[in-house]
Amino acid sequence: IISLGGGLPSSEYFPFERIDTKVPVPPNFSEEDAKETGVVTSIGKHDIAEGKGLFDIHVALNYSQATGTPQLLRFITEHTDIVHNPPYRDWQCCATVGSTSALDMAYRMFTTRGEYILSEEYTFATAVETAAPMGVRVIGVVMDAQGMLATSLDDILSTWDEAARGAKKPWLLYTVPTGGNPTGATQSEQRRREIYRVAQKHDLYILEDEPYYFLQMQPYTGPNAPDVPPPASHAEFLKSIVPSFLSMDVDGRVMRMDSFSKVVAPGARVGWITAPEQIIERFVRHQEVSTQSVSGFSQMELYKLLDETWGHAGYLDWLINLRLEYTKRRDVICRACEEFLPSQVASWNPPAAGMFHWIKINWRLHPQASSMPMLDIEDEVFHVAIERGVLCTKGSWFRAEADGGTDMFLRTTFASASADNIREAIRRLGEALRAIFGLE
């Protein structure tokens, strides 16, 4: 058939004949390794027609399916099966323009103006801000060092008073179970199973947001203890990571959101969701009339890297490499805190995953605590730290509910600064805290 139907432009007017990219080859992943031993991947405009490959510029840069291109979607689906092995038959994956976009669409699918959703009491600020214009409010679930408490979640739902709240009982739970932003907390397998049982009891649907899932690190052993040996095999690595909600979802009540943002590059703006086929079908309808499809450039480059160059084994090697690199960074900031922060007012738990180190500040020891509100003390710490040359983030900015809370925290990140700069930043923060609390 000769198509005069679809409004696809002719690829002869795409001003790209070939795209070459130099990438590292497992197991040599450093920037220097990539320069010296990396390989150049090449994709031409008509590689499919010329029998040179399964993907090309002609296909990638034209209008595409809202599910993602079949080439990359196949790799994503295989990866999900390898890592999570969802325990029901009709699960599917769908590519997204990152998890923030996926969350926005999920809210539009699942929520109605005036409703509440549930989340950690300190949560991803964008999750709260995205819900607000839709008229959806967030109830914070009490946390401990492992994140959300199942007992608190159950209590909120068991004692829900529709008349007092002015809304029906929530049925949607948003959670970042691994290395959560901002707290860095990671739910253990037991905690996840407890939360899942509460979800079954109250018929909750879970939005599992997992950008940091593969930034699970080696156990923190302290300043003078030997490091824990890295995983010796892919099987050992996969066994070492905490099982996902998706992997224990016998009811089909989880939409998992994954992303390449933290494990490849955030500017790629590519992620994916995994859910039952009925949910995926509705999600695709939303995506068709909003973002429409994921960037063809990004999908093309990720396919060439992950599928054609690395394969699943090479990608797991990359993820193990990231685990060890982030372990080093986490250890630097924890040891710096032990060395430079005043233990009288600052305390923390070493994060097991993610990019963030969450520091609790005992604001009640501030010289003016009896007359100065906690949020004013937090603001003072924030600005004095800047004056001393270090930027941290206020913990109150991440409250699920706009009440400020009763405890004070600072969020720091160890993701991008050099080891020397991390140490110097924590030293400056320690100076600021000593000055503010009169400990000098």
XYZ file of C-alpha atoms in Angstrom:
440
model
C 0.000 0.000 0.000
C 1.187 3.548 -0.734
C 0.611 5.676 2.342
C -0.691 9.197 1.915
C -2.213 9.055 5.395
C 0.267 9.733 8.166
C 1.899 13.116 8.618
C 5.448 11.821 8.907
C 8.105 14.008 7.281
C 10.561 12.382 4.886
C 13.863 11.460 6.496
C 15.719 12.813 3.458
C 15.231 16.192 5.111
C 16.776 15.101 8.420
C 20.185 16.869 8.460
C 21.979 13.917 10.059
C 23.702 11.293 7.921
C 25.609 9.490 10.656
C 26.127 9.851 14.399
C 29.280 8.513 16.066
C 29.687 8.218 19.835
C 32.702 6.994 21.801
C 31.775 4.905 24.842
C 33.665 2.828 27.428
C 33.867 -0.944 27.169
C 33.385 -3.198 30.227
C 35.106 -3.420 32.614
C 37.073 -0.238 31.840
C 34.575 2.485 32.700
C 36.609 5.516 33.826
C 36.836 8.683 31.747
C 40.490 7.917 31.017
C 39.606 4.355 30.004
C 36.934 5.663 27.650
C 39.448 7.989 26.008
C 42.105 5.322 25.602
C 40.209 2.056 25.053
C 36.627 3.112 24.320
C 34.897 2.109 21.101
C 33.026 4.282 18.640
C 29.429 3.307 18.009
C 28.025 4.496 14.708
C 24.467 4.767 13.466
C 23.579 5.840 9.937
C 20.423 7.166 8.368
C 19.478 3.967 6.522
C 21.216 1.176 8.466
C 18.064 -0.989 8.517
C 17.501 -0.874 4.756
C 21.206 -1.457 4.131
C 21.288 -4.456 6.473
C 23.736 -2.821 8.884
C 21.611 -2.779 12.017
C 18.179 -3.002 13.647
C 17.832 0.730 14.318
C 18.746 3.843 12.371
C 18.318 7.603 12.094
C 15.493 7.219 9.569
C 13.379 5.450 12.230
C 14.674 7.011 15.457
C 14.189 10.639 14.459
C 10.690 10.336 13.040
C 7.454 10.203 15.020
C 7.445 7.117 17.192
C 5.198 5.000 19.366
C 4.231 6.311 22.800
C 5.430 3.027 24.308
C 8.982 3.710 23.162
C 10.802 2.320 20.161
C 10.603 -1.500 19.979
C 14.397 -1.758 19.916
C 14.985 -0.038 23.282
C 11.739 -1.276 24.814
C 12.857 -4.868 24.261
C 16.077 -4.248 26.206
C 14.195 -2.483 29.025
C 11.692 -5.315 29.295
C 14.410 -7.978 29.368
C 16.309 -5.995 32.016
C 13.167 -5.724 34.162
C 12.619 -9.472 33.896
C 16.238 -10.217 34.856
C 16.223 -7.921 37.893
C 12.639 -8.100 39.208
C 10.888 -11.102 37.609
C 7.383 -9.728 38.350
C 5.226 -12.566 39.777
C 2.282 -12.241 37.397
C 1.881 -12.750 33.650
C 0.441 -9.604 32.126
C 3.069 -7.062 33.188
C 4.436 -4.703 30.585
C 6.912 -1.841 30.291
C 6.483 1.545 28.659
C 9.238 4.093 28.019
C 8.805 7.528 29.633
C 10.347 10.980 29.471
C 11.823 10.345 32.928
C 10.117 9.589 36.222
C 8.907 13.143 36.896
C 6.847 13.036 33.714
C 5.652 9.522 34.575
C 4.562 10.656 38.025
C 2.637 13.603 36.586
C 0.748 11.249 34.262
C 0.128 8.757 37.063
C -1.442 11.489 39.197
C -3.674 12.504 36.294
C -4.732 8.888 35.837
C -5.311 7.965 39.460
C -6.320 11.065 41.413
C -9.303 13.374 41.666
C -9.286 16.958 42.944
C -9.794 17.069 46.701
C -8.240 13.659 47.384
C -5.252 12.782 49.543
C -2.322 10.568 48.632
C 0.179 9.010 51.041
C 3.964 9.388 51.094
C 6.944 9.531 53.427
C 6.779 12.481 55.869
C 9.945 13.778 54.151
C 9.581 13.148 50.440
C 10.635 14.221 46.958
C 9.487 17.858 46.863
C 8.429 17.642 43.224
C 6.011 14.832 44.099
C 4.176 17.227 46.419
C 4.431 20.211 44.071
C 3.147 18.190 41.102
C 0.079 17.110 43.054
C -0.783 20.579 44.388
C -2.106 22.203 41.155
C -4.327 19.159 40.669
C -5.946 19.857 44.034
C -4.393 16.741 45.559
C -2.891 16.874 49.047
C -0.234 14.644 50.606
C -0.350 12.934 54.006
C 3.079 12.202 55.475
C 3.760 8.756 56.946
C 6.136 8.669 59.924
C 9.647 7.420 59.134
C 12.614 5.860 60.895
C 16.119 5.029 59.655
C 14.609 2.540 57.170
C 12.106 5.006 55.782
C 8.320 4.692 55.917
C 6.878 2.860 58.919
C 4.225 0.302 58.027
C 2.653 0.756 61.479
C 2.190 4.481 60.870
C 0.748 3.818 57.411
C -1.729 1.331 58.869
C -2.685 3.692 61.698
C -3.409 6.577 59.319
C -5.675 4.412 57.192
C -7.348 2.530 60.059
C -8.309 5.752 61.849
C -9.187 7.830 58.783
C -12.134 10.140 59.465
C -13.708 11.293 56.204
C -15.745 14.008 57.920
C -12.756 15.468 59.750
C -10.444 15.213 56.756
C -13.011 16.347 54.235
C -11.975 13.591 51.851
C -12.354 9.864 51.386
C -9.694 7.454 52.627
C -6.547 7.579 50.456
C -5.881 4.641 48.178
C -2.691 5.820 46.420
C 0.760 5.478 48.010
C 3.811 7.236 46.551
C 7.151 6.023 47.873
C 10.873 6.206 47.074
C 11.961 2.991 48.824
C 15.692 3.037 48.036
C 18.030 5.884 48.937
C 15.039 8.191 49.209
C 15.289 11.873 48.419
C 15.905 13.660 50.768
C 16.623 11.281 53.655
C 18.744 8.638 51.931
C 16.692 6.017 53.797
C 16.344 2.532 52.295
C 13.495 0.211 53.195
C 14.671 -3.296 54.058
C 13.028 -6.307 52.432
C 11.074 -6.962 55.626
C 9.870 -3.338 55.726
C 8.716 -3.514 52.111
C 6.790 -6.698 52.779
C 5.151 -5.077 55.819
C 4.128 -2.059 53.730
C 2.842 -4.325 50.964
C 0.679 -6.203 53.495
C -0.771 -2.873 54.663
C -1.452 -2.045 51.012
C -3.322 -5.335 50.659
C -5.277 -4.721 53.868
C -6.434 -1.258 52.773
C -6.427 -1.884 49.005
C -3.738 0.680 48.204
C -2.120 1.149 44.812
C 1.636 1.785 45.078
C 3.657 4.182 42.936
C 7.193 2.826 43.404
C 9.622 5.577 42.336
C 13.112 4.073 42.103
C 15.702 6.371 40.477
C 18.345 5.330 43.051
C 17.675 1.588 43.060
C 21.021 0.724 41.469
C 22.908 3.154 43.689
C 22.696 0.653 46.545
C 26.137 0.676 48.132
C 28.433 -1.594 50.077
C 27.814 -1.610 53.852
C 29.468 1.281 55.696
C 32.195 -0.162 57.907
C 33.544 2.985 59.594
C 36.767 4.990 59.308
C 39.305 2.275 60.174
C 37.579 -0.956 59.194
C 38.363 -2.883 55.989
C 35.993 -2.521 53.050
C 33.450 -5.209 52.301
C 34.500 -7.153 49.162
C 32.497 -6.209 46.051
C 30.046 -8.650 44.446
C 31.979 -11.434 42.754
C 29.408 -12.104 40.031
C 26.261 -10.741 38.438
C 24.200 -13.238 40.417
C 25.802 -12.113 43.674
C 25.180 -8.467 42.758
C 21.501 -9.059 41.976
C 21.111 -11.033 45.192
C 22.669 -8.203 47.205
C 20.137 -5.539 46.219
C 16.917 -5.185 48.194
C 13.967 -6.812 46.399
C 11.588 -4.323 44.826
C 7.874 -3.896 45.467
C 7.436 -4.988 41.840
C 9.150 -8.297 42.587
C 6.702 -9.050 45.420
C 3.583 -7.691 43.675
C 1.323 -10.734 43.546
C -1.794 -8.549 43.188
C -0.763 -6.201 40.356
C -1.034 -3.176 42.668
C 2.364 -1.582 41.868
C 3.427 0.839 39.152
C 7.208 0.932 39.226
C 9.004 3.959 37.789
C 12.607 3.464 36.664
C 14.973 5.990 35.137
C 18.316 6.218 33.367
C 18.829 9.639 34.964
C 21.009 8.477 37.857
C 22.701 5.510 36.175
C 23.454 6.905 32.699
C 22.623 10.614 32.314
C 19.716 12.834 33.454
C 19.776 14.854 30.241
C 18.768 11.774 28.273
C 15.261 12.133 29.767
C 14.486 8.454 29.393
C 12.900 6.146 31.921
C 10.200 3.507 31.959
C 7.309 2.204 33.998
C 6.317 -1.382 34.702
C 2.723 -2.274 35.580
C -0.174 -4.560 34.596
C -1.208 -4.270 30.961
C -4.465 -2.474 31.821
C -2.520 0.296 33.572
C 0.023 0.477 30.756
C -2.758 0.870 28.184
C -4.208 3.861 30.045
C -0.727 5.332 30.559
C 0.033 5.077 26.839
C -3.191 6.966 26.045
C -2.028 9.796 28.325
C 1.444 9.800 26.831
C 0.076 9.929 23.266
C -1.562 13.300 23.927
C 1.167 14.867 26.088
C 4.850 14.017 25.654
C 3.840 11.793 22.701
C 7.122 9.879 22.582
C 10.573 9.767 24.105
C 13.424 11.606 22.360
C 14.592 9.641 19.331
C 18.163 10.828 19.834
C 18.174 9.492 23.401
C 16.572 6.167 22.544
C 18.978 5.682 19.648
C 22.068 6.371 21.765
C 20.857 4.216 24.660
C 20.080 1.343 22.309
C 23.541 1.506 20.728
C 25.178 1.639 24.178
C 23.088 -0.838 26.157
C 21.966 -3.368 23.576
C 24.556 -3.385 20.796
C 27.709 -2.502 22.761
C 27.329 -3.623 26.378
C 24.478 -6.124 26.392
C 22.841 -7.108 29.661
C 26.081 -8.453 31.125
C 27.971 -5.268 30.329
C 25.186 -3.117 31.763
C 25.296 -5.098 35.012
C 29.072 -4.549 35.065
C 28.401 -0.814 34.721
C 25.901 -0.898 37.589
C 28.383 -2.744 39.813
C 30.968 -0.111 38.938
C 28.524 2.646 39.952
C 27.853 0.837 43.228
C 31.544 0.872 44.100
C 32.067 4.485 42.990
C 29.137 5.745 45.057
C 30.329 3.668 48.012
C 33.622 5.589 47.925
C 31.785 8.930 47.826
C 29.450 7.940 50.669
C 32.410 6.842 52.767
C 34.155 10.182 52.211
C 31.213 12.236 53.459
C 30.519 9.959 56.433
C 34.144 10.016 57.548
C 34.253 13.789 57.093
C 31.156 14.131 59.277
C 32.772 11.968 61.953
C 35.858 14.166 61.834
C 34.415 17.668 61.508
C 30.819 17.885 62.728
C 30.077 18.578 66.416
C 28.459 15.422 67.762
C 26.650 17.465 70.422
C 24.257 18.849 67.814
C 24.705 16.785 64.630
C 23.797 13.120 64.098
C 23.212 10.893 61.078
C 22.814 7.372 59.744
C 25.192 6.323 56.931
C 23.053 5.997 53.800
C 22.839 2.552 52.225
C 21.837 3.870 48.809
C 21.331 6.992 46.749
C 23.065 10.365 46.638
C 22.031 12.022 49.880
C 23.325 12.291 53.434
C 20.638 13.423 55.894
C 21.970 15.200 58.970
C 19.806 15.778 62.031
C 20.498 18.989 63.930
C 19.492 19.216 67.592
C 18.054 22.725 67.333
C 16.890 22.598 70.950
C 20.519 23.199 71.997
C 20.568 26.535 70.181
C 21.269 29.387 72.649
C 17.936 31.000 71.737
C 15.857 27.850 71.307
C 13.399 28.868 74.017
C 12.354 31.993 72.095
C 13.378 31.316 68.494
C 11.202 29.083 66.264
C 12.843 26.007 64.784
C 12.375 27.209 61.216
C 14.197 30.450 62.071
C 17.085 28.451 63.503
C 17.098 26.326 60.363
C 17.228 29.488 58.271
C 20.135 30.782 60.342
C 22.076 27.537 59.860
C 21.360 27.644 56.129
C 22.632 31.201 55.667
C 25.617 30.995 58.035
C 26.748 27.854 56.200
C 26.573 29.780 52.924
C 28.604 32.587 54.479
C 31.193 29.970 55.450
C 31.237 28.704 51.867
C 29.046 25.585 51.834
C 25.535 25.072 50.475
C 23.213 22.534 52.095
C 19.470 22.135 51.645
C 16.870 22.790 54.327
C 15.099 19.642 55.458
C 11.803 21.497 55.927
C 11.579 21.999 52.169
C 10.870 18.282 51.817
C 7.992 17.977 54.268
C 5.023 16.166 52.754
C 2.788 18.387 54.867
C 3.461 22.127 55.128
C 3.888 22.149 58.896
C 7.679 22.316 59.194
C 7.780 19.304 61.500
C 9.337 19.258 64.957
C 12.855 18.087 64.070
C 15.499 19.865 62.037
C 17.512 18.312 59.224
C 19.975 19.295 56.516
C 20.237 17.433 53.222
C 23.710 17.129 51.747
C 24.753 15.286 48.603
C 27.934 13.426 47.784
C 27.073 12.766 44.138
C 29.213 15.246 42.219
C 31.755 17.135 44.339
C 35.304 15.791 44.499
C 36.463 13.950 47.615
C 38.569 16.942 48.671
C 35.660 19.325 48.174
C 33.290 17.059 50.115
C 35.690 17.047 53.047
C 36.191 20.798 52.892
C 32.443 21.428 52.653
C 31.753 19.339 55.753
C 34.598 21.083 57.593
C 33.000 24.441 56.786
C 29.588 23.171 57.880
C 31.130 22.048 61.171
C 32.571 25.545 61.681
C 29.173 27.095 60.987
C 27.418 24.808 63.487
C 29.980 25.476 66.208
C 29.632 29.222 65.716
C 25.819 29.135 65.752
C 25.509 26.847 68.778
C 28.311 28.513 70.751
C 30.582 25.461 70.697
C 33.796 27.221 69.667
